[in-house]
Coordinates of C-alpha atoms in Angstrom, one line a residue:
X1 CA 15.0 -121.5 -154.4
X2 CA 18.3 -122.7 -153.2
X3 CA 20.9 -120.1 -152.5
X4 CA 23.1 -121.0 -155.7
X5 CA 20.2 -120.7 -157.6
X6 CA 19.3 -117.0 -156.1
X7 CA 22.9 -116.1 -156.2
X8 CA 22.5 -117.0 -160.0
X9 CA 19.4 -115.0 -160.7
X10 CA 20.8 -112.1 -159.0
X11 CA 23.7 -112.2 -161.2
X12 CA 21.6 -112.6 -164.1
X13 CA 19.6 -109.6 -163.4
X14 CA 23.1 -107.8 -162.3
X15 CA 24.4 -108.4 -166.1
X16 CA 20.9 -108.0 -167.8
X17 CA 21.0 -104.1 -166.3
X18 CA 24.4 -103.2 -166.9
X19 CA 25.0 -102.8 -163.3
X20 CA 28.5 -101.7 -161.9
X21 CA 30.5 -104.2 -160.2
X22 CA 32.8 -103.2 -157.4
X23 CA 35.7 -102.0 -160.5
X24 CA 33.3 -98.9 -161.2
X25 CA 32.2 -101.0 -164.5
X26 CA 29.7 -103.6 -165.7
X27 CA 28.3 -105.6 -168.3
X28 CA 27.3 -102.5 -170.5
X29 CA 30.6 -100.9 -170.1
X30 CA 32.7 -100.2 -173.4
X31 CA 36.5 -100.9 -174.1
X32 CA 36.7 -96.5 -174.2
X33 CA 34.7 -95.8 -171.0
X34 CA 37.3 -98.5 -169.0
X35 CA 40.6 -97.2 -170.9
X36 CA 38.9 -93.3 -170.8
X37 CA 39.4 -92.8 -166.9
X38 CA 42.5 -94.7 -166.9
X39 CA 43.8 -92.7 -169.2
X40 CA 43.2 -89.7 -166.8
X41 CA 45.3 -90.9 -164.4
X42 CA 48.2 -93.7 -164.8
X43 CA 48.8 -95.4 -168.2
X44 CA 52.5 -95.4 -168.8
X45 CA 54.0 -94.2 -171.9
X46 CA 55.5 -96.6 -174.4
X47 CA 53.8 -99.4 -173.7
X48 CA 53.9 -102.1 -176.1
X49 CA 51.3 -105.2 -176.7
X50 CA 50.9 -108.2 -178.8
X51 CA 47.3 -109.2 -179.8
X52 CA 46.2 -112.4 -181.6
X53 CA 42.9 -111.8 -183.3
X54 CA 43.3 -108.3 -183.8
X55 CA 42.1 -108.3 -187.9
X56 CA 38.6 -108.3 -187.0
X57 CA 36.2 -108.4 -184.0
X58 CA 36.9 -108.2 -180.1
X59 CA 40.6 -108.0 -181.1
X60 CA 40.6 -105.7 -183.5
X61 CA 38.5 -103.3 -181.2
X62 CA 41.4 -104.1 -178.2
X63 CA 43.6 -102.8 -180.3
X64 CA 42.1 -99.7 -181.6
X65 CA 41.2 -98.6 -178.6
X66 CA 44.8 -99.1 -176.9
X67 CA 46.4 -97.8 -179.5
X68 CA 43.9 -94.7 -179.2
X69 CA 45.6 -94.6 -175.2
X70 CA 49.2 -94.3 -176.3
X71 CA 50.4 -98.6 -177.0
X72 CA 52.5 -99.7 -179.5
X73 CA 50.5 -102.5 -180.9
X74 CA 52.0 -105.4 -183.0
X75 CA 49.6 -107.7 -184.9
X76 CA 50.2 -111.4 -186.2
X77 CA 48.1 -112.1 -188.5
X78 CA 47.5 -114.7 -191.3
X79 CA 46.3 -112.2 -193.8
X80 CA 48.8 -109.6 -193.9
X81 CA 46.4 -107.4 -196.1
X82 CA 43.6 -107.3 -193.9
X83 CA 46.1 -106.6 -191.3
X84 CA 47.1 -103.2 -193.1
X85 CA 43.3 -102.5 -193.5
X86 CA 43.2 -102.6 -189.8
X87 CA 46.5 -100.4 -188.9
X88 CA 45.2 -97.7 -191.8
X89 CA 41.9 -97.6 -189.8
X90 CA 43.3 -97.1 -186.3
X91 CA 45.6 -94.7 -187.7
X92 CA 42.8 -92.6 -189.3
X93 CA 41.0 -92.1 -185.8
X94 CA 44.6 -92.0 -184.0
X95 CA 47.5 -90.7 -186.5
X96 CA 50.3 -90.9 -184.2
X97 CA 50.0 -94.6 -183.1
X98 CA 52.3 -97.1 -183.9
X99 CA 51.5 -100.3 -185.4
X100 CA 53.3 -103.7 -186.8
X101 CA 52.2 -106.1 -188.1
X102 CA 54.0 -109.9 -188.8
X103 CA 52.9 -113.1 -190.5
X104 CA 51.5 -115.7 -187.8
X105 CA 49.2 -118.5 -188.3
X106 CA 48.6 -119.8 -184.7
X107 CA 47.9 -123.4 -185.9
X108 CA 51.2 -123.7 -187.1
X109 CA 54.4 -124.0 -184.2
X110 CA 56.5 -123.4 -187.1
X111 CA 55.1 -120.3 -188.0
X112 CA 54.6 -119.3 -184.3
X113 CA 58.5 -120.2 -184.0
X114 CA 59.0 -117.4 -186.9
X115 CA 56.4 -114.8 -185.6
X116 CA 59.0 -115.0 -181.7
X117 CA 62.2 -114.9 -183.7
X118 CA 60.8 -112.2 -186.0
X119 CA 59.1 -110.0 -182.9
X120 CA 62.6 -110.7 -180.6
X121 CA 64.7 -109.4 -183.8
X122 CA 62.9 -106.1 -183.5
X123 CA 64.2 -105.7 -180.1
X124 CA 61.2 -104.0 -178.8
X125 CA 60.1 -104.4 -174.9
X126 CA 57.1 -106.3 -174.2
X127 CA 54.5 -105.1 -171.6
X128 CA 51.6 -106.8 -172.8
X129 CA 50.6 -110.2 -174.4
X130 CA 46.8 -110.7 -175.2
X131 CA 46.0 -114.2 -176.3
X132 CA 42.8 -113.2 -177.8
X133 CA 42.7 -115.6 -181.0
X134 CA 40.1 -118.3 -181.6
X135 CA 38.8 -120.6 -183.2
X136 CA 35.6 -122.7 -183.6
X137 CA 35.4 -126.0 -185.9
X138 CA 31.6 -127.5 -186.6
X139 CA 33.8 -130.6 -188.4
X140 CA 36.6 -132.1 -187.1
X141 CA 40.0 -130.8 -188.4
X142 CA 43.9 -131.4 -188.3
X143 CA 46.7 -128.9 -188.3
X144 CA 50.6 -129.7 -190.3
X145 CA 51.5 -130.9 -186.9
X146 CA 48.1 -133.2 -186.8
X147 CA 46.5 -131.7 -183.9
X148 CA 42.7 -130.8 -184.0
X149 CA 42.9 -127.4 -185.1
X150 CA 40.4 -125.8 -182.4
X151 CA 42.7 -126.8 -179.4
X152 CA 45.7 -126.1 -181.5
X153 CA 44.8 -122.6 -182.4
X154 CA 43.0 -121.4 -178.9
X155 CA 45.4 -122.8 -176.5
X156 CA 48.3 -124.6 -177.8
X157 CA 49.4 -122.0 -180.2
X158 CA 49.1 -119.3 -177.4
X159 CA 51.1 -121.5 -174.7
X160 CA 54.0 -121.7 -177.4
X161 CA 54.2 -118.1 -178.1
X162 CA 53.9 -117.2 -174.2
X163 CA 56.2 -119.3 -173.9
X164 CA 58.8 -117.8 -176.6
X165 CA 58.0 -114.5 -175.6
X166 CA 57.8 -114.4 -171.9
X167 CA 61.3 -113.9 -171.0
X168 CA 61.0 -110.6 -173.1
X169 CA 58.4 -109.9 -170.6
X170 CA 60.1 -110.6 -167.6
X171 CA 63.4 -108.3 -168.8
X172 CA 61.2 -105.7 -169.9
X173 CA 59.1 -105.4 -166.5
X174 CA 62.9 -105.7 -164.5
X175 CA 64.1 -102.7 -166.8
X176 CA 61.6 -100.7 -166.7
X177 CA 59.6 -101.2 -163.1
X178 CA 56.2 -101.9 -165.2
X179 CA 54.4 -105.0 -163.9
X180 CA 53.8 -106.9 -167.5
X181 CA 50.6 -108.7 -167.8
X182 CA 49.2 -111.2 -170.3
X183 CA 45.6 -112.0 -170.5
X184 CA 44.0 -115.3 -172.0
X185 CA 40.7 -114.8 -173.4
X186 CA 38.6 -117.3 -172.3
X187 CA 35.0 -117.8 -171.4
X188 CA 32.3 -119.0 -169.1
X189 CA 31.7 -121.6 -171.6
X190 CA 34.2 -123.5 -169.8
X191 CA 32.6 -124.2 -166.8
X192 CA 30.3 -127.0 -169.5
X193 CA 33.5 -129.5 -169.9
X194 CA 33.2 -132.4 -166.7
X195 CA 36.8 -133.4 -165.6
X196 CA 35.9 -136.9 -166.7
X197 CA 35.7 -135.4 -170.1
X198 CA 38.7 -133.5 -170.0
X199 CA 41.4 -135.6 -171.6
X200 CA 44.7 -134.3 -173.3
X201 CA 45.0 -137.4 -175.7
X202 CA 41.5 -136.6 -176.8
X203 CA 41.4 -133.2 -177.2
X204 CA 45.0 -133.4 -179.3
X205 CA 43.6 -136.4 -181.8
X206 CA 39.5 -136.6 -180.8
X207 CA 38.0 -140.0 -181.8
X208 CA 34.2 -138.3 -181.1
X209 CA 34.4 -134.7 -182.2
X210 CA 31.8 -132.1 -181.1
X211 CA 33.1 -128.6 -182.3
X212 CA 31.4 -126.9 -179.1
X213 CA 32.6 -129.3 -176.9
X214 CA 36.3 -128.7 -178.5
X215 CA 35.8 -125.1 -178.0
X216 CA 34.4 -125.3 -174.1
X217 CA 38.0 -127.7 -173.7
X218 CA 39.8 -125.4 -175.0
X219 CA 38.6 -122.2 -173.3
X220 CA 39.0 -124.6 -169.9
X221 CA 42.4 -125.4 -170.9
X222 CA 43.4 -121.3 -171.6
X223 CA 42.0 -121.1 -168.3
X224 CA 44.2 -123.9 -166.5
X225 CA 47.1 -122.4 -168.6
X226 CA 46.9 -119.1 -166.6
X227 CA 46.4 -120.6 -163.0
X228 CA 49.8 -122.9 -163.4
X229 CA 51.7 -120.3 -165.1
X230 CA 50.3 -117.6 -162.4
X231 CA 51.9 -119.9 -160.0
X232 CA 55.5 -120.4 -161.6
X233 CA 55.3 -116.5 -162.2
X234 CA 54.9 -115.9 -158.7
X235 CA 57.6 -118.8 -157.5
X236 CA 60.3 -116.8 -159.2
X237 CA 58.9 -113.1 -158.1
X238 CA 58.9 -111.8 -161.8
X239 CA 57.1 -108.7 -162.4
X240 CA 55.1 -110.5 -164.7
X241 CA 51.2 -111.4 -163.7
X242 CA 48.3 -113.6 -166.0
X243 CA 44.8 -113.5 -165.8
X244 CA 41.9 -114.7 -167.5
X245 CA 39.0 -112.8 -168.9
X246 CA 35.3 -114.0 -170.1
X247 CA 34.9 -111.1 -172.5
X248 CA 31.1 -112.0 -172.7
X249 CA 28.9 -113.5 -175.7
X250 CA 29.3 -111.3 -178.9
X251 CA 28.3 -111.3 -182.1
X252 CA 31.5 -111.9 -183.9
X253 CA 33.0 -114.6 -186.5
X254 CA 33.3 -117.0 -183.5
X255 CA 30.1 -117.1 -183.2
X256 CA 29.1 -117.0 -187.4
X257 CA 31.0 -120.2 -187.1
X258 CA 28.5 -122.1 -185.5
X259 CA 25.8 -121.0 -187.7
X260 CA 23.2 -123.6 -188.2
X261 CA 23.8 -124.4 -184.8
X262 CA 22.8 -121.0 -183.3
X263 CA 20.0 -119.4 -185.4
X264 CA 19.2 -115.8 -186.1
X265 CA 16.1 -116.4 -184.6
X266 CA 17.9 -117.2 -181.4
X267 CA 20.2 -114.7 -181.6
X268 CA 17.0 -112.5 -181.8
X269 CA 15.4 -113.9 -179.3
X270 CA 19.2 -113.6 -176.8
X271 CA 20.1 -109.7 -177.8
X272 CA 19.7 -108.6 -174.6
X273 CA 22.3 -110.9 -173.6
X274 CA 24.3 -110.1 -176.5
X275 CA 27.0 -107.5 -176.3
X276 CA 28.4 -105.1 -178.9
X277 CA 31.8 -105.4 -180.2
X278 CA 33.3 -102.7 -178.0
X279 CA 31.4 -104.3 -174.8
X280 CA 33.2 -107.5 -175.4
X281 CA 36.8 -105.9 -175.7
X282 CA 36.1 -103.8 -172.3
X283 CA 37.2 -106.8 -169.9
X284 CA 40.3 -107.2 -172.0
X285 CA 41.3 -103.3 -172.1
X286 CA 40.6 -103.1 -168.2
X287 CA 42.4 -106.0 -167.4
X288 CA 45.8 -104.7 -169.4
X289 CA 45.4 -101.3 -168.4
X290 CA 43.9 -100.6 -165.0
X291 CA 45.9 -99.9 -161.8
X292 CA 43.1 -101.9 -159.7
X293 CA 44.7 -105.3 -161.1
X294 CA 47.9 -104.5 -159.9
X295 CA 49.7 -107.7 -158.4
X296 CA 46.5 -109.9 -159.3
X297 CA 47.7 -112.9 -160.4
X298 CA 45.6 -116.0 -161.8
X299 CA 42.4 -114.5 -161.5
X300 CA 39.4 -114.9 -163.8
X301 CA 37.2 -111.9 -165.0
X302 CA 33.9 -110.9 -166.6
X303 CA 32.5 -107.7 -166.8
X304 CA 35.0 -105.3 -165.9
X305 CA 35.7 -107.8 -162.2
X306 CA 36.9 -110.4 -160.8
X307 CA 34.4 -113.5 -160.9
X308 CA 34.6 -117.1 -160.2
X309 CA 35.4 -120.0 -162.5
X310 CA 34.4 -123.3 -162.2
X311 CA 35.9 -125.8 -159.8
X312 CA 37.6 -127.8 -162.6
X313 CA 39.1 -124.3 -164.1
X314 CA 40.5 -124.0 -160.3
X315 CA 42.2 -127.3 -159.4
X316 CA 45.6 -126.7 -159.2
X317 CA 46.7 -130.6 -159.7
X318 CA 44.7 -130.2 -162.5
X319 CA 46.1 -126.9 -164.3
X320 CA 49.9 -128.5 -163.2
X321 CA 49.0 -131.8 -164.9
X322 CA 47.9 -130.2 -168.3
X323 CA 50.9 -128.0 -168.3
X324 CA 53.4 -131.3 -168.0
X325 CA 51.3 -133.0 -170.7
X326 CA 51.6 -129.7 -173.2
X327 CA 55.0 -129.3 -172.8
X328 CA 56.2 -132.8 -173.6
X329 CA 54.0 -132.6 -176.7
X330 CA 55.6 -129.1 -177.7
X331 CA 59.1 -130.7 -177.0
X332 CA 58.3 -134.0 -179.3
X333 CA 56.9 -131.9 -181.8
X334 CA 59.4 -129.0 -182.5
X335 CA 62.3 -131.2 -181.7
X336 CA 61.5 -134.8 -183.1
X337 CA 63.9 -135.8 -185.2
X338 CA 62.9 -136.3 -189.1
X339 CA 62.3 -139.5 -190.4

């Protein structure tokens, strides 16, 4: 057995157990056991965060669970409806917690344009921006601004609205002394795509589509987006940090997507590597809320700790290169002139 294989096994076995990393937490570890002995000690009061995704799922759970700490949580969503079904529910458990909700389809820069302007109008702060949205296509599809959907929703919607929002961020963390953080939900998945692969023409307007193959580029490319940005953050001191998080394999409509792909039969045969809902939102809650990720900037997590991405997800040339190549396709998108 070589020793990347033993160091592999061992972190199988690690996971398989539940057992605690050096944070305290582990793979078993739920989004209220990580946020419960913070909240003992050091969350700040008025604390406000932005979650994509939060109408159902991992996101959803994120934001019940800091709104049950204290945040102000505002939620885009598509389906407004569903997105008061979720504020009446987190309000039942937690009466006193303050939640928006605005319109936001993150496939659309138009819309994602309107969310910013609408959330800036407000004139809330902003601590906390959780890019936690995503989406997985079995058949090859095109968003209004003909990009394929899956790395339009997962990563290029999310840049933009970082983007937009991020100055908010940086005034908010000057004002007030609080260290803002985002965090782009990613996953391991990402170590799959091979740089030679790994092509922004392609992945905007694929001539082969493969919707898992999309998704693992996309997740890389969330990744790459935190690394370069971690690095501009830091280049201009801002009080601002972005890390990564692998919030484990779950259950969820992510995963209902690939159905026919991934059988019940296999998921049956996998639940031990499975993780509940609440599991899968702990990595997210810890990495927004805990005082041990102070000043960590451009890191990756799984499980509650820091962990190591692949070497692709950590070439800096590489996460520079994408970042040059998204925003001149953001600039001749929004500002192209009508034919």
């Amino acid at each position: 057995m070589s020793w990347k294989q033993y160091i592999s096994m061992k972190e199988t076995i690690r996971y398989l157990a539940g057992i605690a990393g050096p944070s305290g937490f582990g793979s078993k570890s739920t989004a209220e056991q990580v946020t419960e002995s913070i909240a003992d000690s050091s969350i700040p009061s008025h604390l406000t965060a932005i979650i994509t995704g939060a109408t159902s799922g991992i996101g959803e759970e994120t934001a019940r669970v800091l709104a049950k700490r204290g945040l102000r949580i505002v939620i885009p969503a598509r389906d407004l409806k569903r997105a008061l079904q979720v504020k009446e529910s987190i309000q039942k458990e937690s009466p006193q917690a303050e939640i928006i909700f605005l319109k936001l389809d993150l496939s659309s820069f138009a819309s994602i344009k309107r969310f910013c302007i609408d959330f800036l109008s407000l004139e809330l702060p902003l601590n906390i921006l959780i890019n936690n949205a995503g989406k997985f296509c079995q058949k090859l599809e095109f968003t209004e601004d003909k990009i394929e959907m899956t790395f339009a929703t997962n990563y290029l919607g999310h840049f933009l609205m970082t983007e937009m929002l991020l100055e908010r961020m940086v005034e908010t963390s000057a004002r007030t002394g609080i260290e803002g953080r985002i965090i782009n939900v990613s996953s391991v998945i990402h170590s799959w795509v091979k740089k030679e692969r790994f092509h922004f023409s392609n992945m905007v307007g694929p001539k082969n589509y493969n919707g898992t193959c999309a998704y693992a580029q996309s997740k890389l490319a969330n990744l790459l987006h935190a690394k370069e940005m971690a690095r501009q953050l830091k280049a201009r001191n801002a009080r601002v940090t972005i890390n990564a998080v692998h919030p484990g394999i779950v259950k969820t409509g992510i995963i209902r997507d690939h159905k026919g792909m991934i059988t019940d039969s296999l998921f049956f045969l996998a639940s031990k590597l499975l993780k509940s809902t609440s599991q899968g939102a702990s990595t997210t809650c810890f990495v927004a809320l805990s005082p041990r990720v102070n000043g960590l900037n451009g890191k990756y997590f799984a499980d509650c700790n820091e962990s190591n991405c692949s070497s692709l997800a950590n070439d800096g040339s590489e996460a520079k290169k994408l970042w040059k190549q998204t925003q001149a396709l953001l600039q001749r998108v929004l500002f192209s002139t009508p034919k």
